[in-house]
PDB file of C-alpha atoms in Angstrom:
ATOM      1  CA  MET A  16      92.280-170.803-212.331  1.00  0.00           C
ATOM      2  CA  MET A  17      92.644-167.888-214.731  1.00  0.00           C
ATOM      3  CA  PRO A  18      95.665-168.318-217.069  1.00  0.00           C
ATOM      4  CA  SER A  19      98.217-165.535-217.426  1.00  0.00           C
ATOM      5  CA  TYR A  20      99.079-164.200-220.872  1.00  0.00           C
ATOM      6  CA  PHE A  21     101.772-162.477-222.856  1.00  0.00           C
ATOM      7  CA  PHE A  22     100.622-160.251-225.716  1.00  0.00           C
ATOM      8  CA  ALA A  23     102.916-158.552-228.192  1.00  0.00           C
ATOM      9  CA  HIS A  24     101.744-154.989-228.776  1.00  0.00           C
ATOM     10  CA  GLY A  25     103.670-154.400-232.004  1.00  0.00           C
ATOM     11  CA  ALA A  26     103.480-150.854-233.349  1.00  0.00           C
ATOM     12  CA  PRO A  27     101.016-148.337-231.840  1.00  0.00           C
ATOM     13  CA  SER A  28      98.932-148.695-235.016  1.00  0.00           C
ATOM     14  CA  LEU A  29      98.062-152.270-234.001  1.00  0.00           C
ATOM     15  CA  VAL A  30      94.796-151.033-232.560  1.00  0.00           C
ATOM     16  CA  LEU A  31      93.727-149.843-236.042  1.00  0.00           C
ATOM     17  CA  GLU A  32      94.841-152.924-237.957  1.00  0.00           C
ATOM     18  CA  LYS A  33      92.882-155.915-239.217  1.00  0.00           C
ATOM     19  CA  HIS A  34      94.622-159.276-239.545  1.00  0.00           C
ATOM     20  CA  ALA A  35      94.855-162.679-237.888  1.00  0.00           C
ATOM     21  CA  TYR A  36      96.495-161.365-234.732  1.00  0.00           C
ATOM     22  CA  THR A  37      93.994-158.567-234.148  1.00  0.00           C
ATOM     23  CA  ASP A  38      91.220-161.097-234.814  1.00  0.00           C
ATOM     24  CA  LEU A  39      92.611-163.198-231.954  1.00  0.00           C
ATOM     25  CA  LEU A  40      92.690-160.172-229.671  1.00  0.00           C
ATOM     26  CA  ASN A  41      89.184-159.092-230.667  1.00  0.00           C
ATOM     27  CA  ASN A  42      87.823-162.565-229.907  1.00  0.00           C
ATOM     28  CA  PHE A  43      89.873-163.170-226.763  1.00  0.00           C
ATOM     29  CA  ALA A  44      87.124-162.119-224.343  1.00  0.00           C
ATOM     30  CA  ASN A  45      85.009-165.024-225.581  1.00  0.00           C
ATOM     31  CA  SER A  46      87.702-167.567-224.667  1.00  0.00           C
ATOM     32  CA  ILE A  47      87.818-167.018-220.885  1.00  0.00           C
ATOM     33  CA  PRO A  48      85.381-165.933-218.151  1.00  0.00           C
ATOM     34  CA  LYS A  49      85.211-162.178-217.699  1.00  0.00           C
ATOM     35  CA  PRO A  50      87.962-161.256-215.221  1.00  0.00           C
ATOM     36  CA  LYS A  51      87.198-159.294-212.084  1.00  0.00           C
ATOM     37  CA  ALA A  52      90.311-157.187-212.717  1.00  0.00           C
ATOM     38  CA  ILE A  53      93.324-156.983-215.000  1.00  0.00           C
ATOM     39  CA  VAL A  54      96.927-156.663-213.837  1.00  0.00           C
ATOM     40  CA  LEU A  55      99.155-155.541-216.692  1.00  0.00           C
ATOM     41  CA  PHE A  56     102.932-155.122-216.985  1.00  0.00           C
ATOM     42  CA  SER A  57     103.878-152.864-219.902  1.00  0.00           C
ATOM     43  CA  ALA A  58     107.287-152.637-221.537  1.00  0.00           C
ATOM     44  CA  HIS A  59     106.724-148.889-221.832  1.00  0.00           C
ATOM     45  CA  TRP A  60     106.658-148.181-218.108  1.00  0.00           C
ATOM     46  CA  GLU A  61     110.119-148.475-216.620  1.00  0.00           C
ATOM     47  CA  GLU A  62     110.966-147.762-212.992  1.00  0.00           C
ATOM     48  CA  SER A  63     113.922-148.649-210.764  1.00  0.00           C
ATOM     49  CA  VAL A  64     111.512-149.786-208.024  1.00  0.00           C
ATOM     50  CA  GLN A  65     108.548-152.011-208.832  1.00  0.00           C
ATOM     51  CA  THR A  66     105.669-149.556-209.172  1.00  0.00           C
ATOM     52  CA  VAL A  67     101.981-150.313-208.827  1.00  0.00           C
ATOM     53  CA  SER A  68      99.343-147.930-210.165  1.00  0.00           C
ATOM     54  CA  ALA A  69      96.608-146.734-207.817  1.00  0.00           C
ATOM     55  CA  VAL A  70      94.387-144.373-209.784  1.00  0.00           C
ATOM     56  CA  ASP A  71      90.630-143.920-209.813  1.00  0.00           C
ATOM     57  CA  GLU A  72      90.387-143.686-213.616  1.00  0.00           C
ATOM     58  CA  TYR A  73      93.176-143.839-216.166  1.00  0.00           C
ATOM     59  CA  SER A  74      94.162-141.082-218.524  1.00  0.00           C
ATOM     60  CA  THR A  75      95.626-142.101-221.903  1.00  0.00           C
ATOM     61  CA  ILE A  76      99.316-141.598-222.710  1.00  0.00           C
ATOM     62  CA  TYR A  77     100.302-141.076-226.369  1.00  0.00           C
ATOM     63  CA  ASP A  78     103.919-142.179-226.061  1.00  0.00           C
ATOM     64  CA  PHE A  79     104.651-142.249-229.801  1.00  0.00           C
ATOM     65  CA  GLY A  80     104.884-139.891-232.736  1.00  0.00           C
ATOM     66  CA  GLY A  81     104.243-139.862-236.457  1.00  0.00           C
ATOM     67  CA  PHE A  82     101.290-142.248-236.526  1.00  0.00           C
ATOM     68  CA  GLN A  83      97.703-141.847-237.720  1.00  0.00           C
ATOM     69  CA  ASP A  84      95.767-138.908-236.293  1.00  0.00           C
ATOM     70  CA  GLU A  85      93.030-141.310-235.190  1.00  0.00           C
ATOM     71  CA  LEU A  86      95.349-142.836-232.604  1.00  0.00           C
ATOM     72  CA  TYR A  87      95.688-139.520-230.762  1.00  0.00           C
ATOM     73  CA  GLN A  88      91.932-139.323-230.343  1.00  0.00           C
ATOM     74  CA  MET A  89      91.617-142.713-228.710  1.00  0.00           C
ATOM     75  CA  THR A  90      91.121-143.082-224.980  1.00  0.00           C
ATOM     76  CA  TYR A  91      90.846-146.002-222.588  1.00  0.00           C
ATOM     77  CA  PRO A  92      89.314-144.654-219.367  1.00  0.00           C
ATOM     78  CA  ALA A  93      89.437-147.893-217.411  1.00  0.00           C
ATOM     79  CA  PRO A  94      88.846-147.690-213.669  1.00  0.00           C
ATOM     80  CA  GLY A  95      91.574-148.568-211.217  1.00  0.00           C
ATOM     81  CA  ASN A  96      91.222-150.808-208.174  1.00  0.00           C
ATOM     82  CA  ARG A  97      92.936-149.403-205.088  1.00  0.00           C
ATOM     83  CA  PRO A  98      92.262-152.475-202.871  1.00  0.00           C
ATOM     84  CA  LEU A  99      93.875-154.705-205.509  1.00  0.00           C
ATOM     85  CA  SER A 100      96.833-152.324-205.766  1.00  0.00           C
ATOM     86  CA  GLU A 101      97.330-152.643-202.014  1.00  0.00           C
ATOM     87  CA  GLU A 102      96.967-156.428-202.197  1.00  0.00           C
ATOM     88  CA  ILE A 103      99.648-156.547-204.888  1.00  0.00           C
ATOM     89  CA  ARG A 104     101.989-154.538-202.699  1.00  0.00           C
ATOM     90  CA  SER A 105     101.330-156.958-199.839  1.00  0.00           C
ATOM     91  CA  LEU A 106     102.128-159.928-202.063  1.00  0.00           C
ATOM     92  CA  PHE A 107     105.341-158.282-203.198  1.00  0.00           C
ATOM     93  CA  ALA A 108     106.315-157.584-199.587  1.00  0.00           C
ATOM     94  CA  LYS A 109     105.569-161.203-198.676  1.00  0.00           C
ATOM     95  CA  HIS A 110     108.075-162.296-201.325  1.00  0.00           C
ATOM     96  CA  GLY A 111     110.722-159.723-200.472  1.00  0.00           C
ATOM     97  CA  ILE A 112     110.055-157.467-203.464  1.00  0.00           C
ATOM     98  CA  SER A 113     110.159-153.724-202.800  1.00  0.00           C
ATOM     99  CA  SER A 114     107.373-151.699-204.377  1.00  0.00           C
ATOM    100  CA  LYS A 115     105.675-148.315-204.351  1.00  0.00           C
ATOM    101  CA  LEU A 116     102.363-146.837-205.482  1.00  0.00           C
ATOM    102  CA  ASP A 117     101.795-144.366-208.295  1.00  0.00           C
ATOM    103  CA  GLU A 118      98.576-142.340-208.108  1.00  0.00           C
ATOM    104  CA  LYS A 119      98.885-140.258-211.288  1.00  0.00           C
ATOM    105  CA  ARG A 120     100.232-142.138-214.302  1.00  0.00           C
ATOM    106  CA  GLY A 121      97.888-143.075-217.140  1.00  0.00           C
ATOM    107  CA  LEU A 122      98.039-146.056-219.471  1.00  0.00           C
ATOM    108  CA  ASP A 123     100.781-146.053-222.111  1.00  0.00           C
ATOM    109  CA  HIS A 124     100.199-147.561-225.544  1.00  0.00           C
ATOM    110  CA  GLY A 125     101.734-150.871-224.493  1.00  0.00           C
ATOM    111  CA  ALA A 126      98.756-151.164-222.162  1.00  0.00           C
ATOM    112  CA  TRP A 127      95.814-149.387-223.774  1.00  0.00           C
ATOM    113  CA  ALA A 128      96.365-150.515-227.370  1.00  0.00           C
ATOM    114  CA  VAL A 129      96.171-154.144-226.256  1.00  0.00           C
ATOM    115  CA  LEU A 130      93.350-153.610-223.780  1.00  0.00           C
ATOM    116  CA  LYS A 131      91.258-151.702-226.308  1.00  0.00           C
ATOM    117  CA  LEU A 132      91.322-154.756-228.569  1.00  0.00           C
ATOM    118  CA  LEU A 133      90.719-157.249-225.747  1.00  0.00           C
ATOM    119  CA  TYR A 134      88.044-155.359-223.793  1.00  0.00           C
ATOM    120  CA  PRO A 135      86.985-152.285-225.798  1.00  0.00           C
ATOM    121  CA  ASP A 136      84.365-151.134-223.265  1.00  0.00           C
ATOM    122  CA  ALA A 137      87.050-150.344-220.651  1.00  0.00           C
ATOM    123  CA  ASP A 138      84.703-151.654-217.985  1.00  0.00           C
ATOM    124  CA  ILE A 139      87.135-153.946-216.151  1.00  0.00           C
ATOM    125  CA  PRO A 140      89.327-152.477-213.361  1.00  0.00           C
ATOM    126  CA  VAL A 141      92.997-152.310-214.309  1.00  0.00           C
ATOM    127  CA  VAL A 142      96.147-152.173-212.216  1.00  0.00           C
ATOM    128  CA  ALA A 143      99.175-151.233-214.315  1.00  0.00           C
ATOM    129  CA  LEU A 144     102.671-152.219-213.219  1.00  0.00           C
ATOM    130  CA  SER A 145     106.143-151.131-214.252  1.00  0.00           C
ATOM    131  CA  VAL A 146     109.155-153.162-215.383  1.00  0.00           C
ATOM    132  CA  ASN A 147     112.813-152.833-214.426  1.00  0.00           C
ATOM    133  CA  ARG A 148     115.331-153.781-217.102  1.00  0.00           C
ATOM    134  CA  PHE A 149     118.173-154.022-214.575  1.00  0.00           C
ATOM    135  CA  LEU A 150     116.817-157.008-212.635  1.00  0.00           C
ATOM    136  CA  SER A 151     117.981-160.536-213.435  1.00  0.00           C
ATOM    137  CA  ASN A 152     115.754-162.798-215.475  1.00  0.00           C
ATOM    138  CA  GLU A 153     115.243-164.912-212.356  1.00  0.00           C
ATOM    139  CA  GLN A 154     113.948-161.827-210.551  1.00  0.00           C
ATOM    140  CA  GLN A 155     111.567-160.995-213.392  1.00  0.00           C
ATOM    141  CA  TYR A 156     110.102-164.493-213.207  1.00  0.00           C
ATOM    142  CA  ALA A 157     109.801-164.183-209.422  1.00  0.00           C
ATOM    143  CA  ILE A 158     107.745-160.991-209.778  1.00  0.00           C
ATOM    144  CA  GLY A 159     105.153-162.882-211.783  1.00  0.00           C
ATOM    145  CA  LYS A 160     105.277-165.853-209.431  1.00  0.00           C
ATOM    146  CA  ALA A 161     104.627-163.575-206.453  1.00  0.00           C
ATOM    147  CA  LEU A 162     101.288-162.571-207.999  1.00  0.00           C
ATOM    148  CA  SER A 163     100.235-166.028-209.135  1.00  0.00           C
ATOM    149  CA  GLU A 164      97.636-166.494-206.394  1.00  0.00           C
ATOM    150  CA  LEU A 165      95.643-163.610-207.874  1.00  0.00           C
ATOM    151  CA  LYS A 166      94.726-165.960-210.719  1.00  0.00           C
ATOM    152  CA  GLU A 167      92.641-167.956-208.252  1.00  0.00           C
ATOM    153  CA  LYS A 168      90.571-164.798-207.669  1.00  0.00           C
ATOM    154  CA  ASP A 169      89.701-164.354-211.355  1.00  0.00           C
ATOM    155  CA  VAL A 170      92.348-161.675-211.887  1.00  0.00           C
ATOM    156  CA  LEU A 171      93.842-161.657-215.385  1.00  0.00           C
ATOM    157  CA  ILE A 172      97.627-161.125-215.418  1.00  0.00           C
ATOM    158  CA  ILE A 173      99.040-159.793-218.696  1.00  0.00           C
ATOM    159  CA  GLY A 174     102.538-159.028-219.866  1.00  0.00           C
ATOM    160  CA  SER A 175     102.661-156.666-222.865  1.00  0.00           C
ATOM    161  CA  GLY A 176     105.859-156.430-224.895  1.00  0.00           C
ATOM    162  CA  GLY A 177     107.469-158.255-227.818  1.00  0.00           C
ATOM    163  CA  THR A 178     109.737-161.274-228.182  1.00  0.00           C
ATOM    164  CA  VAL A 179     111.508-159.917-231.282  1.00  0.00           C
ATOM    165  CA  HIS A 180     111.529-156.147-230.986  1.00  0.00           C
ATOM    166  CA  ASN A 181     114.362-154.382-232.791  1.00  0.00           C
ATOM    167  CA  LEU A 182     113.033-151.173-234.306  1.00  0.00           C
ATOM    168  CA  ARG A 183     116.359-150.435-235.991  1.00  0.00           C
ATOM    169  CA  SER A 184     116.026-153.612-238.034  1.00  0.00           C
ATOM    170  CA  VAL A 185     112.406-153.387-239.166  1.00  0.00           C
ATOM    171  CA  ASN A 186     111.789-153.207-242.887  1.00  0.00           C
ATOM    172  CA  TRP A 187     108.553-151.312-243.497  1.00  0.00           C
ATOM    173  CA  ARG A 188     108.233-152.830-246.993  1.00  0.00           C
ATOM    174  CA  ALA A 189     109.099-156.442-246.166  1.00  0.00           C
ATOM    175  CA  ASN A 190     106.742-159.243-247.137  1.00  0.00           C
ATOM    176  CA  GLY A 191     108.509-162.226-245.575  1.00  0.00           C
ATOM    177  CA  VAL A 192     110.088-163.045-242.234  1.00  0.00           C
ATOM    178  CA  ASP A 193     113.782-162.495-241.549  1.00  0.00           C
ATOM    179  CA  GLU A 194     115.544-165.798-240.840  1.00  0.00           C
ATOM    180  CA  TRP A 195     117.164-164.583-237.645  1.00  0.00           C
ATOM    181  CA  ALA A 196     113.840-163.478-236.152  1.00  0.00           C
ATOM    182  CA  GLY A 197     112.212-166.824-236.860  1.00  0.00           C
ATOM    183  CA  ALA A 198     115.200-168.720-235.483  1.00  0.00           C
ATOM    184  CA  PHE A 199     115.084-166.823-232.203  1.00  0.00           C
ATOM    185  CA  ASP A 200     111.342-167.334-231.779  1.00  0.00           C
ATOM    186  CA  ASN A 201     111.627-171.035-232.669  1.00  0.00           C
ATOM    187  CA  TRP A 202     114.233-171.490-229.941  1.00  0.00           C
ATOM    188  CA  LEU A 203     112.059-169.529-227.536  1.00  0.00           C
ATOM    189  CA  GLN A 204     109.023-171.676-228.324  1.00  0.00           C
ATOM    190  CA  GLN A 205     110.931-174.877-227.596  1.00  0.00           C
ATOM    191  CA  LYS A 206     112.172-173.616-224.233  1.00  0.00           C
ATOM    192  CA  LEU A 207     108.823-172.165-223.163  1.00  0.00           C
ATOM    193  CA  GLU A 208     106.900-175.323-224.031  1.00  0.00           C
ATOM    194  CA  ALA A 209     109.481-177.391-222.121  1.00  0.00           C
ATOM    195  CA  TRP A 210     109.359-174.860-219.245  1.00  0.00           C
ATOM    196  CA  ASP A 211     113.160-174.783-219.430  1.00  0.00           C
ATOM    197  CA  THR A 212     113.755-171.814-217.164  1.00  0.00           C
ATOM    198  CA  ALA A 213     117.487-172.527-216.902  1.00  0.00           C
ATOM    199  CA  SER A 214     117.874-171.910-220.629  1.00  0.00           C
ATOM    200  CA  LEU A 215     115.373-169.045-220.723  1.00  0.00           C
ATOM    201  CA  PHE A 216     117.127-167.187-217.934  1.00  0.00           C
ATOM    202  CA  ASN A 217     120.315-167.429-220.020  1.00  0.00           C
ATOM    203  CA  TYR A 218     118.722-166.704-223.394  1.00  0.00           C
ATOM    204  CA  ARG A 219     121.250-164.009-224.228  1.00  0.00           C
ATOM    205  CA  GLU A 220     124.052-166.580-224.225  1.00  0.00           C
ATOM    206  CA  LEU A 221     122.103-169.561-225.581  1.00  0.00           C
ATOM    207  CA  ALA A 222     119.463-168.355-228.030  1.00  0.00           C
ATOM    208  CA  PRO A 223     120.368-167.800-231.689  1.00  0.00           C
ATOM    209  CA  HIS A 224     120.463-164.135-232.715  1.00  0.00           C
ATOM    210  CA  ALA A 225     119.483-163.004-229.206  1.00  0.00           C
ATOM    211  CA  ALA A 226     121.342-159.692-229.530  1.00  0.00           C
ATOM    212  CA  MET A 227     119.406-158.887-232.711  1.00  0.00           C
ATOM    213  CA  ALA A 228     116.041-160.045-231.381  1.00  0.00           C
ATOM    214  CA  VAL A 229     116.376-158.429-227.964  1.00  0.00           C
ATOM    215  CA  PRO A 230     118.736-155.442-228.255  1.00  0.00           C
ATOM    216  CA  THR A 231     117.245-154.048-225.033  1.00  0.00           C
ATOM    217  CA  ASN A 232     115.252-156.248-222.710  1.00  0.00           C
ATOM    218  CA  GLU A 233     112.273-154.124-221.625  1.00  0.00           C
ATOM    219  CA  HIS A 234     109.993-155.751-224.216  1.00  0.00           C
ATOM    220  CA  PHE A 235     111.132-159.261-223.262  1.00  0.00           C
ATOM    221  CA  ILE A 236     110.622-158.811-219.513  1.00  0.00           C
ATOM    222  CA  PRO A 237     106.797-159.015-219.625  1.00  0.00           C
ATOM    223  CA  LEU A 238     107.071-162.513-221.126  1.00  0.00           C
ATOM    224  CA  LEU A 239     109.111-163.751-218.159  1.00  0.00           C
ATOM    225  CA  ILE A 240     106.702-162.110-215.712  1.00  0.00           C
ATOM    226  CA  ALA A 241     103.638-163.681-217.357  1.00  0.00           C
ATOM    227  CA  MET A 242     105.443-167.032-217.363  1.00  0.00           C
ATOM    228  CA  GLY A 243     106.313-166.685-213.694  1.00  0.00           C
ATOM    229  CA  ALA A 244     102.638-166.181-212.914  1.00  0.00           C
ATOM    230  CA  GLY A 245     102.074-169.652-214.391  1.00  0.00           C
ATOM    231  CA  ASP A 246     104.678-171.353-212.226  1.00  0.00           C
ATOM    232  CA  ALA A 247     102.150-173.522-210.362  1.00  0.00           C
ATOM    233  CA  HIS A 248     101.243-175.624-213.414  1.00  0.00           C
ATOM    234  CA  LYS A 249     104.141-174.858-215.756  1.00  0.00           C
ATOM    235  CA  GLN A 250     102.183-175.184-218.987  1.00  0.00           C
ATOM    236  CA  ALA A 251     102.892-172.837-221.890  1.00  0.00           C
ATOM    237  CA  LYS A 252     100.826-172.667-225.070  1.00  0.00           C
ATOM    238  CA  LEU A 253     101.510-170.561-228.142  1.00  0.00           C
ATOM    239  CA  LEU A 254      98.217-169.090-229.339  1.00  0.00           C
ATOM    240  CA  HIS A 255      99.563-167.008-232.212  1.00  0.00           C
ATOM    241  CA  ARG A 256     102.768-165.942-233.920  1.00  0.00           C
ATOM    242  CA  SER A 257     103.203-163.763-236.962  1.00  0.00           C
ATOM    243  CA  TYR A 258     105.488-160.919-238.058  1.00  0.00           C
ATOM    244  CA  GLN A 259     105.274-157.423-239.436  1.00  0.00           C
ATOM    245  CA  TYR A 260     107.965-155.489-241.303  1.00  0.00           C
ATOM    246  CA  GLY A 261     110.263-158.501-241.586  1.00  0.00           C
ATOM    247  CA  ASN A 262     110.932-159.123-237.916  1.00  0.00           C
ATOM    248  CA  LEU A 263     108.533-157.350-235.541  1.00  0.00           C
ATOM    249  CA  SER A 264     106.893-160.296-233.837  1.00  0.00           C
ATOM    250  CA  LEU A 265     103.221-160.470-232.947  1.00  0.00           C
ATOM    251  CA  SER A 266     102.812-163.355-230.531  1.00  0.00           C
ATOM    252  CA  CYS A 267     100.473-164.484-227.804  1.00  0.00           C
ATOM    253  CA  TRP A 268     101.423-166.985-225.112  1.00  0.00           C
ATOM    254  CA  GLN A 269      99.120-168.547-222.537  1.00  0.00           C
ATOM    255  CA  PHE A 270     100.495-169.814-219.221  1.00  0.00           C
ATOM    256  CA  ASP A 271      98.166-172.099-217.253  1.00  0.00           C
TER     257      ASP A 271
END
């Protein structure tokens, strides 16, 4: 069965960078069989109703400003997969989750910056999905769980966001890691590896420095969705964790 994954997408410039985390992303395709399709939840697509993309070929959204000119020339023209989009809607309906199709939206940088590093040829069909910050953490997990059977069909489920993502607190000149960011991620690692959903669903009350690490939850949601997709076996493995600018976390989690 194909694992599901959570990838931090960091800053938009990630796709131009060279370090241990981008090395992991560049080599990722060698670690698993080539998926038949990719289902990706991005923190940068928010909708009040769960939305499923259904496009023939994706345009590229440049949802950022002030970065290198090279970024605005990049494209990721991955094909869509309308039958898979319809299957996803059927799975959501089966589990009582309302959804709708979107036939126009391209890939935002939370999607294409990660995918360009994972599969630069853009030759694997992609179905992009939205997140909803107003659902409970239990509901976020259930969204991933509803799609878990796709893993048996060689579909790769990805959540793209960030566990510590507070842009007001980043220090562009920092060399080390802020204590509060490390403390939050250490707590998170313990609970994920123990598959302690009771604590994870209440991370805002239980985790140290949760308000600093997760000031708004849209970047945290994809982690819970990717975890939910691994509910059958309940095995979490941290593949990488590092930081940029003092506290912007770059992490990769695998859920078997």
